[in-house]
């Protein structure tokens, strides 16, 4: 039997700590749907099916940034965040072609970067690392960073960021 977890009625900090959550039984609902969970009329669950290598059905390839400068040969696909979701995060897939790179930048928001294709180099602060398949990188707020691909194959990674975020300061 499935059990659903909800936040208790008292106000508490948002947490993924399951011990802080209450339980409801299957079928127990209120006028809001599942107890304590509000729904958004235009926000619907959806599945984006993989379409070929590192493409998803219904997801457009976008420019890395709207203005040119400080970056080369990089494309973006926004998987979660451009389709009326109400999540507090966005999930994007970036792909850097051989010899390409992101801008060297810093900002207030944080990133999580997960390598899912090829390998790449990342500069975080004053350190440089090679990222391989499924390596995961956390970039703290205000940390200068850049992702590069000096290798022969594409470097693809998922990037998870806050939905509301500041504009980066380009450092070089």
Short mmCIF file of N, CA and C in Angstrom, two decimals:
data_model
loop_
_atom_site.label_atom_id
_atom_site.label_comp_id
_atom_site.label_asym_id
_atom_site.label_seq_id
_atom_site.Cartn_x
_atom_site.Cartn_y
_atom_site.Cartn_z
N UNK A 1 0.83 -1.18 0.00
CA UNK A 1 0.00 0.00 0.00
C UNK A 1 0.88 1.24 0.00
N UNK A 2 0.56 2.18 -0.87
CA UNK A 2 1.30 3.43 -0.93
C UNK A 2 0.90 4.34 0.21
N UNK A 3 1.84 4.99 0.80
CA UNK A 3 1.56 6.04 1.78
C UNK A 3 2.04 7.35 1.19
N UNK A 4 1.29 8.40 1.39
CA UNK A 4 1.68 9.71 0.93
C UNK A 4 2.13 10.51 2.14
N UNK A 5 3.10 11.38 1.94
CA UNK A 5 3.62 12.19 3.02
C UNK A 5 3.27 13.64 2.75
N UNK A 6 2.91 14.35 3.79
CA UNK A 6 2.58 15.77 3.67
C UNK A 6 3.24 16.52 4.80
N UNK A 7 3.34 17.82 4.63
CA UNK A 7 3.86 18.66 5.70
C UNK A 7 2.82 18.76 6.80
N UNK A 8 3.24 18.80 8.06
CA UNK A 8 2.28 19.00 9.14
C UNK A 8 1.61 20.37 9.01
N UNK A 9 0.43 20.54 9.66
CA UNK A 9 -0.31 21.79 9.55
C UNK A 9 0.43 22.95 10.18
N UNK A 10 1.23 22.70 11.23
CA UNK A 10 1.97 23.80 11.84
C UNK A 10 3.03 24.28 10.86
N UNK A 11 3.35 25.56 10.94
CA UNK A 11 4.36 26.13 10.05
C UNK A 11 5.73 25.68 10.53
N UNK A 12 6.50 25.14 9.60
CA UNK A 12 7.86 24.72 9.90
C UNK A 12 8.69 24.95 8.66
N UNK A 13 10.01 25.01 8.81
CA UNK A 13 10.85 25.22 7.64
C UNK A 13 10.66 24.09 6.63
N UNK A 14 10.75 24.43 5.36
CA UNK A 14 10.64 23.42 4.32
C UNK A 14 11.85 22.51 4.43
N UNK A 15 11.61 21.21 4.37
CA UNK A 15 12.68 20.26 4.56
C UNK A 15 12.37 18.98 3.80
N UNK A 16 13.39 18.25 3.46
CA UNK A 16 13.20 16.92 2.89
C UNK A 16 13.42 15.86 3.96
N UNK A 17 13.37 16.26 5.20
CA UNK A 17 13.52 15.35 6.33
C UNK A 17 12.18 14.63 6.52
N UNK A 18 12.13 13.37 6.11
CA UNK A 18 10.86 12.63 6.15
C UNK A 18 10.29 12.54 7.55
N UNK A 19 11.13 12.56 8.59
CA UNK A 19 10.61 12.45 9.95
C UNK A 19 9.77 13.66 10.33
N UNK A 20 9.93 14.78 9.62
CA UNK A 20 9.16 15.99 9.92
C UNK A 20 7.80 15.98 9.25
N UNK A 21 7.53 14.95 8.44
CA UNK A 21 6.31 14.94 7.66
C UNK A 21 5.23 14.08 8.31
N UNK A 22 3.98 14.45 8.06
CA UNK A 22 2.85 13.65 8.51
C UNK A 22 2.47 12.66 7.43
N UNK A 23 1.55 11.75 7.72
CA UNK A 23 1.11 10.76 6.73
C UNK A 23 -0.37 10.93 6.46
N UNK A 24 -0.75 10.64 5.25
CA UNK A 24 -2.16 10.46 4.96
C UNK A 24 -2.28 9.12 4.26
N UNK A 25 -3.43 8.54 4.34
CA UNK A 25 -3.64 7.24 3.71
C UNK A 25 -4.17 7.42 2.29
N UNK A 26 -3.96 6.42 1.50
CA UNK A 26 -4.44 6.41 0.12
C UNK A 26 -5.93 6.73 0.09
N UNK A 27 -6.31 7.64 -0.79
CA UNK A 27 -7.71 8.00 -0.93
C UNK A 27 -8.17 9.11 -0.02
N UNK A 28 -7.37 9.49 0.97
CA UNK A 28 -7.76 10.57 1.88
C UNK A 28 -7.49 11.89 1.18
N UNK A 29 -8.55 12.64 0.88
CA UNK A 29 -8.41 13.87 0.12
C UNK A 29 -9.21 14.99 0.75
N UNK A 30 -8.91 16.20 0.35
CA UNK A 30 -9.69 17.36 0.77
C UNK A 30 -10.10 18.10 -0.49
N UNK A 31 -10.75 19.24 -0.32
CA UNK A 31 -11.16 20.03 -1.48
C UNK A 31 -9.95 20.54 -2.27
N UNK A 32 -8.76 20.51 -1.71
CA UNK A 32 -7.56 20.96 -2.41
C UNK A 32 -6.88 19.82 -3.16
N UNK A 33 -7.42 18.63 -3.14
CA UNK A 33 -6.74 17.48 -3.71
C UNK A 33 -6.16 16.70 -2.56
N UNK A 34 -4.93 16.27 -2.66
CA UNK A 34 -4.30 15.61 -1.52
C UNK A 34 -4.18 16.61 -0.38
N UNK A 35 -4.39 16.16 0.80
CA UNK A 35 -4.39 17.02 1.98
C UNK A 35 -3.14 17.89 2.03
N UNK A 36 -3.32 19.19 2.10
CA UNK A 36 -2.21 20.11 2.27
C UNK A 36 -1.45 20.45 1.00
N UNK A 37 -1.81 19.86 -0.12
CA UNK A 37 -1.09 20.13 -1.36
C UNK A 37 -1.97 20.97 -2.27
N UNK A 38 -1.50 22.17 -2.59
CA UNK A 38 -2.24 23.05 -3.49
C UNK A 38 -1.85 22.75 -4.93
N UNK A 39 -2.79 22.91 -5.83
CA UNK A 39 -2.50 22.68 -7.24
C UNK A 39 -2.58 23.99 -8.00
N UNK A 40 -1.93 24.06 -9.13
CA UNK A 40 -1.95 25.23 -9.99
C UNK A 40 -2.65 24.82 -11.28
N UNK A 41 -3.63 25.59 -11.69
CA UNK A 41 -4.49 25.22 -12.82
C UNK A 41 -3.71 24.91 -14.10
N UNK A 42 -2.66 25.67 -14.41
CA UNK A 42 -1.93 25.47 -15.67
C UNK A 42 -0.72 24.56 -15.52
N UNK A 43 -0.41 24.18 -14.30
CA UNK A 43 0.74 23.33 -14.05
C UNK A 43 0.30 21.87 -14.07
N UNK A 44 0.81 21.11 -15.02
CA UNK A 44 0.43 19.70 -15.13
C UNK A 44 1.69 18.85 -15.18
N UNK A 45 1.61 17.68 -14.58
CA UNK A 45 2.71 16.74 -14.66
C UNK A 45 2.89 16.31 -16.10
N UNK A 46 4.12 16.10 -16.51
CA UNK A 46 4.37 15.69 -17.89
C UNK A 46 5.68 14.93 -17.97
N UNK A 47 5.80 14.14 -19.01
CA UNK A 47 7.00 13.36 -19.28
C UNK A 47 7.57 13.83 -20.61
N UNK A 48 8.84 14.15 -20.64
CA UNK A 48 9.51 14.51 -21.88
C UNK A 48 10.32 13.30 -22.32
N UNK A 49 9.87 12.63 -23.38
CA UNK A 49 10.53 11.43 -23.86
C UNK A 49 11.82 11.80 -24.59
N UNK A 50 12.82 10.97 -24.38
CA UNK A 50 14.10 11.16 -25.06
C UNK A 50 13.88 10.96 -26.55
N UNK A 51 14.48 11.84 -27.32
CA UNK A 51 14.36 11.78 -28.78
C UNK A 51 15.77 11.83 -29.35
N UNK A 52 16.36 10.69 -29.58
CA UNK A 52 17.72 10.66 -30.09
C UNK A 52 18.73 10.95 -28.98
N UNK A 53 19.94 11.26 -29.40
CA UNK A 53 21.00 11.51 -28.42
C UNK A 53 20.85 12.89 -27.78
N UNK A 54 20.57 12.89 -26.51
CA UNK A 54 20.53 14.12 -25.70
C UNK A 54 19.60 15.19 -26.27
N UNK A 55 18.45 14.74 -26.75
CA UNK A 55 17.34 15.60 -27.17
C UNK A 55 16.09 15.05 -26.52
N UNK A 56 15.10 15.93 -26.28
CA UNK A 56 13.86 15.53 -25.64
C UNK A 56 12.69 16.05 -26.45
N UNK A 57 11.66 15.24 -26.56
CA UNK A 57 10.45 15.60 -27.30
C UNK A 57 9.83 16.85 -26.70
N UNK A 58 9.58 17.85 -27.55
CA UNK A 58 8.95 19.09 -27.10
C UNK A 58 9.89 20.11 -26.49
N UNK A 59 11.17 19.82 -26.43
CA UNK A 59 12.15 20.74 -25.83
C UNK A 59 12.99 21.35 -26.95
N UNK A 60 13.04 22.67 -27.01
CA UNK A 60 13.78 23.37 -28.05
C UNK A 60 15.24 23.59 -27.63
N UNK A 61 16.11 23.60 -28.63
CA UNK A 61 17.50 23.99 -28.38
C UNK A 61 17.54 25.51 -28.40
N UNK A 62 18.13 26.09 -27.35
CA UNK A 62 18.18 27.55 -27.20
C UNK A 62 19.63 28.02 -27.25
N UNK A 63 19.78 29.33 -27.42
CA UNK A 63 21.10 29.94 -27.29
C UNK A 63 21.52 29.84 -25.83
N UNK A 64 22.81 29.71 -25.60
CA UNK A 64 23.35 29.69 -24.24
C UNK A 64 22.99 30.98 -23.52
N UNK A 65 23.26 32.10 -24.15
CA UNK A 65 22.89 33.42 -23.63
C UNK A 65 22.42 34.25 -24.81
N UNK A 66 21.66 35.28 -24.55
CA UNK A 66 21.11 36.11 -25.62
C UNK A 66 22.17 36.98 -26.29
N UNK A 67 23.14 37.44 -25.52
CA UNK A 67 24.18 38.29 -26.12
C UNK A 67 25.48 37.51 -26.23
N UNK A 68 26.21 37.81 -27.25
CA UNK A 68 27.49 37.15 -27.51
C UNK A 68 28.56 37.73 -26.61
N UNK A 69 29.57 36.94 -26.31
CA UNK A 69 30.71 37.46 -25.57
C UNK A 69 31.14 36.56 -24.44
N UNK A 70 32.39 36.15 -24.45
CA UNK A 70 32.96 35.38 -23.36
C UNK A 70 32.58 33.91 -23.35
N UNK A 71 31.91 33.43 -24.39
CA UNK A 71 31.54 32.02 -24.46
C UNK A 71 31.55 31.58 -25.92
N UNK A 72 31.63 30.26 -26.13
CA UNK A 72 31.67 29.74 -27.50
C UNK A 72 31.15 28.31 -27.57
N UNK A 73 30.42 28.01 -28.64
CA UNK A 73 30.01 26.65 -28.99
C UNK A 73 29.30 25.91 -27.85
N UNK A 74 28.25 26.53 -27.32
CA UNK A 74 27.48 25.92 -26.24
C UNK A 74 25.99 26.13 -26.52
N UNK A 75 25.20 25.09 -26.28
CA UNK A 75 23.75 25.14 -26.49
C UNK A 75 23.04 24.72 -25.20
N UNK A 76 21.77 25.13 -25.08
CA UNK A 76 20.99 24.86 -23.87
C UNK A 76 19.63 24.30 -24.26
N UNK A 77 19.15 23.38 -23.45
CA UNK A 77 17.77 22.90 -23.52
C UNK A 77 17.20 23.00 -22.11
N UNK A 78 16.12 23.74 -21.93
CA UNK A 78 15.50 23.86 -20.61
C UNK A 78 14.47 22.76 -20.48
N UNK A 79 14.78 21.76 -19.66
CA UNK A 79 13.89 20.61 -19.49
C UNK A 79 12.74 20.95 -18.56
N UNK A 80 13.04 21.59 -17.44
CA UNK A 80 12.03 22.00 -16.47
C UNK A 80 12.26 23.48 -16.17
N UNK A 81 11.21 24.28 -16.35
CA UNK A 81 11.33 25.70 -16.04
C UNK A 81 10.73 26.64 -17.06
N UNK A 82 10.48 26.19 -18.28
CA UNK A 82 9.91 27.05 -19.32
C UNK A 82 8.52 26.62 -19.75
N UNK A 83 7.91 25.71 -19.02
CA UNK A 83 6.66 25.11 -19.49
C UNK A 83 5.55 25.23 -18.44
N UNK A 84 5.47 26.38 -17.79
CA UNK A 84 4.45 26.70 -16.79
C UNK A 84 4.58 25.90 -15.49
N UNK A 85 5.75 25.30 -15.24
CA UNK A 85 5.94 24.62 -13.96
C UNK A 85 5.99 25.66 -12.85
N UNK A 86 5.63 25.25 -11.66
CA UNK A 86 5.70 26.15 -10.51
C UNK A 86 6.84 25.76 -9.57
N UNK A 87 7.77 24.95 -10.06
CA UNK A 87 8.89 24.51 -9.23
C UNK A 87 9.79 25.69 -8.89
N UNK A 88 10.51 25.56 -7.80
CA UNK A 88 11.43 26.61 -7.36
C UNK A 88 12.82 26.40 -7.96
N UNK A 89 12.93 25.47 -8.89
CA UNK A 89 14.20 25.19 -9.55
C UNK A 89 13.96 24.97 -11.04
N UNK A 90 15.04 25.10 -11.82
CA UNK A 90 15.02 24.78 -13.24
C UNK A 90 16.06 23.69 -13.49
N UNK A 91 15.77 22.83 -14.45
CA UNK A 91 16.71 21.80 -14.87
C UNK A 91 17.00 22.06 -16.34
N UNK A 92 18.27 22.29 -16.64
CA UNK A 92 18.67 22.57 -18.02
C UNK A 92 19.74 21.57 -18.43
N UNK A 93 19.78 21.26 -19.72
CA UNK A 93 20.85 20.44 -20.28
C UNK A 93 21.68 21.34 -21.17
N UNK A 94 22.97 21.40 -20.90
CA UNK A 94 23.90 22.17 -21.72
C UNK A 94 24.82 21.20 -22.43
N UNK A 95 25.21 21.59 -23.64
CA UNK A 95 26.19 20.79 -24.36
C UNK A 95 27.23 21.73 -24.94
N UNK A 96 28.48 21.45 -24.59
CA UNK A 96 29.60 22.26 -25.07
C UNK A 96 30.34 21.44 -26.12
N UNK A 97 30.44 21.99 -27.32
CA UNK A 97 31.15 21.32 -28.41
C UNK A 97 32.65 21.34 -28.11
N UNK A 98 33.42 20.46 -28.77
CA UNK A 98 34.87 20.50 -28.60
C UNK A 98 35.41 21.91 -28.84
N UNK A 99 36.29 22.35 -27.97
CA UNK A 99 36.93 23.67 -27.96
C UNK A 99 35.99 24.79 -27.51
N UNK A 100 34.77 24.45 -27.08
CA UNK A 100 33.83 25.46 -26.60
C UNK A 100 33.97 25.69 -25.10
N UNK A 101 33.28 26.73 -24.61
CA UNK A 101 33.34 27.05 -23.18
C UNK A 101 32.19 27.98 -22.79
N UNK A 102 31.86 27.95 -21.51
CA UNK A 102 30.88 28.90 -20.96
C UNK A 102 31.61 30.18 -20.62
N UNK A 103 30.85 31.19 -20.22
CA UNK A 103 31.49 32.43 -19.76
C UNK A 103 32.11 32.19 -18.38
N UNK A 104 33.14 32.95 -18.05
CA UNK A 104 33.74 32.91 -16.72
C UNK A 104 32.96 33.93 -15.91
N UNK A 105 32.22 33.46 -14.90
CA UNK A 105 31.26 34.33 -14.22
C UNK A 105 31.09 33.97 -12.76
N UNK A 106 30.38 34.84 -12.05
CA UNK A 106 29.99 34.61 -10.65
C UNK A 106 28.62 35.24 -10.46
N UNK A 107 27.87 34.73 -9.49
CA UNK A 107 26.54 35.26 -9.18
C UNK A 107 26.10 34.78 -7.81
N UNK A 108 24.98 35.31 -7.33
CA UNK A 108 24.48 34.96 -5.99
C UNK A 108 23.89 33.56 -5.92
N UNK A 109 23.30 33.08 -7.01
CA UNK A 109 22.65 31.77 -6.95
C UNK A 109 23.66 30.64 -7.07
N UNK A 110 23.23 29.47 -6.63
CA UNK A 110 24.08 28.29 -6.67
C UNK A 110 23.70 27.39 -7.85
N UNK A 111 24.58 26.47 -8.18
CA UNK A 111 24.37 25.51 -9.27
C UNK A 111 24.64 24.11 -8.76
N UNK A 112 24.00 23.14 -9.39
CA UNK A 112 24.42 21.75 -9.31
C UNK A 112 24.63 21.32 -10.76
N UNK A 113 25.80 20.78 -11.05
CA UNK A 113 26.16 20.36 -12.41
C UNK A 113 26.46 18.87 -12.38
N UNK A 114 25.79 18.10 -13.26
CA UNK A 114 25.99 16.66 -13.34
C UNK A 114 26.40 16.30 -14.76
N UNK A 115 27.59 15.76 -14.92
CA UNK A 115 28.10 15.38 -16.25
C UNK A 115 27.35 14.13 -16.73
N UNK A 116 26.73 14.21 -17.91
CA UNK A 116 26.00 13.07 -18.45
C UNK A 116 26.48 12.65 -19.84
N UNK A 117 27.42 13.40 -20.40
CA UNK A 117 27.94 13.06 -21.72
C UNK A 117 29.39 13.52 -21.84
N UNK A 118 30.25 12.62 -22.29
CA UNK A 118 31.65 12.98 -22.48
C UNK A 118 32.33 13.38 -21.19
N UNK A 119 33.23 14.33 -21.31
CA UNK A 119 33.92 14.88 -20.14
C UNK A 119 34.27 16.32 -20.43
N UNK A 120 34.56 17.06 -19.37
CA UNK A 120 34.88 18.47 -19.54
C UNK A 120 35.75 18.95 -18.40
N UNK A 121 36.20 20.17 -18.53
CA UNK A 121 37.00 20.82 -17.49
C UNK A 121 36.15 21.90 -16.85
N UNK A 122 36.32 22.06 -15.56
CA UNK A 122 35.60 23.12 -14.85
C UNK A 122 36.59 23.85 -13.95
N UNK A 123 36.50 25.17 -13.99
CA UNK A 123 37.25 26.01 -13.06
C UNK A 123 36.26 26.53 -12.04
N UNK A 124 36.55 26.29 -10.77
CA UNK A 124 35.70 26.74 -9.67
C UNK A 124 36.63 27.45 -8.69
N UNK A 125 36.45 28.77 -8.58
CA UNK A 125 37.40 29.54 -7.78
C UNK A 125 38.75 29.48 -8.45
N UNK A 126 39.76 29.05 -7.71
CA UNK A 126 41.12 28.94 -8.26
C UNK A 126 41.50 27.51 -8.63
N UNK A 127 40.55 26.58 -8.48
CA UNK A 127 40.84 25.17 -8.76
C UNK A 127 40.24 24.76 -10.10
N UNK A 128 40.92 23.81 -10.75
CA UNK A 128 40.44 23.26 -12.01
C UNK A 128 40.27 21.75 -11.84
N UNK A 129 39.17 21.21 -12.37
CA UNK A 129 38.87 19.79 -12.25
C UNK A 129 38.40 19.25 -13.59
N UNK A 130 38.60 17.96 -13.80
CA UNK A 130 38.01 17.28 -14.94
C UNK A 130 36.74 16.61 -14.45
N UNK A 131 35.64 16.81 -15.18
CA UNK A 131 34.38 16.14 -14.85
C UNK A 131 34.18 15.00 -15.83
N UNK A 132 33.87 13.83 -15.30
CA UNK A 132 33.57 12.64 -16.09
C UNK A 132 32.11 12.25 -15.86
N UNK A 133 31.66 11.24 -16.60
CA UNK A 133 30.28 10.78 -16.54
C UNK A 133 29.80 10.61 -15.10
N UNK A 134 28.70 11.26 -14.78
CA UNK A 134 28.00 11.24 -13.50
C UNK A 134 28.75 11.92 -12.35
N UNK A 135 29.89 12.56 -12.63
CA UNK A 135 30.50 13.42 -11.61
C UNK A 135 29.53 14.56 -11.35
N UNK A 136 29.41 14.96 -10.10
CA UNK A 136 28.46 15.99 -9.70
C UNK A 136 29.20 17.11 -9.00
N UNK A 137 28.92 18.33 -9.40
CA UNK A 137 29.61 19.51 -8.88
C UNK A 137 28.59 20.46 -8.26
N UNK A 138 28.88 20.94 -7.07
CA UNK A 138 28.09 22.00 -6.44
C UNK A 138 28.90 23.28 -6.55
N UNK A 139 28.31 24.33 -7.08
CA UNK A 139 28.97 25.64 -7.18
C UNK A 139 28.26 26.57 -6.22
N UNK A 140 28.98 27.00 -5.19
CA UNK A 140 28.42 27.86 -4.15
C UNK A 140 28.19 29.28 -4.67
N UNK A 141 27.31 30.03 -4.00
CA UNK A 141 27.08 31.43 -4.40
C UNK A 141 28.38 32.23 -4.43
N UNK A 142 28.46 33.17 -5.34
CA UNK A 142 29.58 34.12 -5.49
C UNK A 142 30.90 33.46 -5.90
N UNK A 143 30.87 32.19 -6.32
CA UNK A 143 32.11 31.51 -6.70
C UNK A 143 32.35 31.66 -8.20
N UNK A 144 33.48 32.24 -8.59
CA UNK A 144 33.80 32.33 -10.02
C UNK A 144 33.90 30.92 -10.62
N UNK A 145 33.34 30.74 -11.82
CA UNK A 145 33.36 29.41 -12.43
C UNK A 145 33.24 29.50 -13.95
N UNK A 146 33.74 28.45 -14.59
CA UNK A 146 33.65 28.31 -16.04
C UNK A 146 33.74 26.83 -16.39
N UNK A 147 32.96 26.41 -17.38
CA UNK A 147 33.02 25.05 -17.89
C UNK A 147 33.58 25.09 -19.30
N UNK A 148 34.50 24.14 -19.61
CA UNK A 148 35.19 24.13 -20.90
C UNK A 148 35.23 22.71 -21.46
N UNK A 149 35.41 22.63 -22.76
CA UNK A 149 35.56 21.33 -23.40
C UNK A 149 36.80 21.32 -24.29
N UNK A 150 37.95 20.92 -23.73
CA UNK A 150 39.16 20.81 -24.54
C UNK A 150 39.28 19.44 -25.22
N UNK A 151 38.25 18.61 -25.09
CA UNK A 151 38.31 17.23 -25.58
C UNK A 151 37.66 17.09 -26.96
N UNK A 152 37.73 15.88 -27.54
CA UNK A 152 37.27 15.65 -28.92
C UNK A 152 35.77 15.38 -29.05
N UNK A 153 35.11 15.04 -27.95
CA UNK A 153 33.68 14.71 -27.98
C UNK A 153 32.88 15.76 -27.22
N UNK A 154 31.57 15.88 -27.50
CA UNK A 154 30.75 16.86 -26.77
C UNK A 154 30.75 16.61 -25.26
N UNK A 155 30.69 17.69 -24.50
CA UNK A 155 30.59 17.66 -23.04
C UNK A 155 29.18 18.11 -22.69
N UNK A 156 28.35 17.16 -22.21
CA UNK A 156 26.97 17.47 -21.88
C UNK A 156 26.73 17.34 -20.39
N UNK A 157 25.96 18.26 -19.84
CA UNK A 157 25.69 18.21 -18.40
C UNK A 157 24.33 18.78 -18.07
N UNK A 158 23.74 18.24 -17.02
CA UNK A 158 22.52 18.79 -16.46
C UNK A 158 22.93 19.87 -15.48
N UNK A 159 22.20 20.96 -15.47
CA UNK A 159 22.48 22.06 -14.55
C UNK A 159 21.17 22.40 -13.84
N UNK A 160 21.18 22.32 -12.52
CA UNK A 160 20.01 22.61 -11.71
C UNK A 160 20.27 23.93 -10.99
N UNK A 161 19.34 24.88 -11.16
CA UNK A 161 19.49 26.21 -10.56
C UNK A 161 18.17 26.67 -9.97
N UNK A 162 18.23 27.69 -9.13
CA UNK A 162 17.01 28.31 -8.60
C UNK A 162 16.19 28.88 -9.75
N UNK A 163 14.87 28.80 -9.65
CA UNK A 163 14.01 29.40 -10.67
C UNK A 163 14.19 30.91 -10.68
N UNK A 164 14.25 31.52 -9.50
CA UNK A 164 14.50 32.96 -9.40
C UNK A 164 15.98 33.13 -9.12
N UNK A 165 16.66 33.77 -10.06
CA UNK A 165 18.11 33.92 -9.89
C UNK A 165 18.58 35.25 -10.46
N UNK A 166 19.73 35.67 -9.99
CA UNK A 166 20.30 36.94 -10.42
C UNK A 166 21.07 36.75 -11.72
N UNK A 167 21.36 37.87 -12.37
CA UNK A 167 22.17 37.84 -13.58
C UNK A 167 23.64 37.69 -13.18
N UNK A 168 24.40 36.94 -13.98
CA UNK A 168 25.82 36.76 -13.64
C UNK A 168 26.65 38.02 -13.89
N UNK A 169 27.74 38.09 -13.18
CA UNK A 169 28.76 39.11 -13.43
C UNK A 169 29.84 38.42 -14.25
N UNK A 170 30.07 38.89 -15.47
CA UNK A 170 31.08 38.29 -16.34
C UNK A 170 32.44 38.77 -15.86
N UNK A 171 33.34 37.81 -15.62
CA UNK A 171 34.64 38.13 -15.03
C UNK A 171 35.75 38.23 -16.07
N UNK A 172 35.63 37.57 -17.18
CA UNK A 172 36.66 37.68 -18.22
C UNK A 172 36.09 37.26 -19.55
#
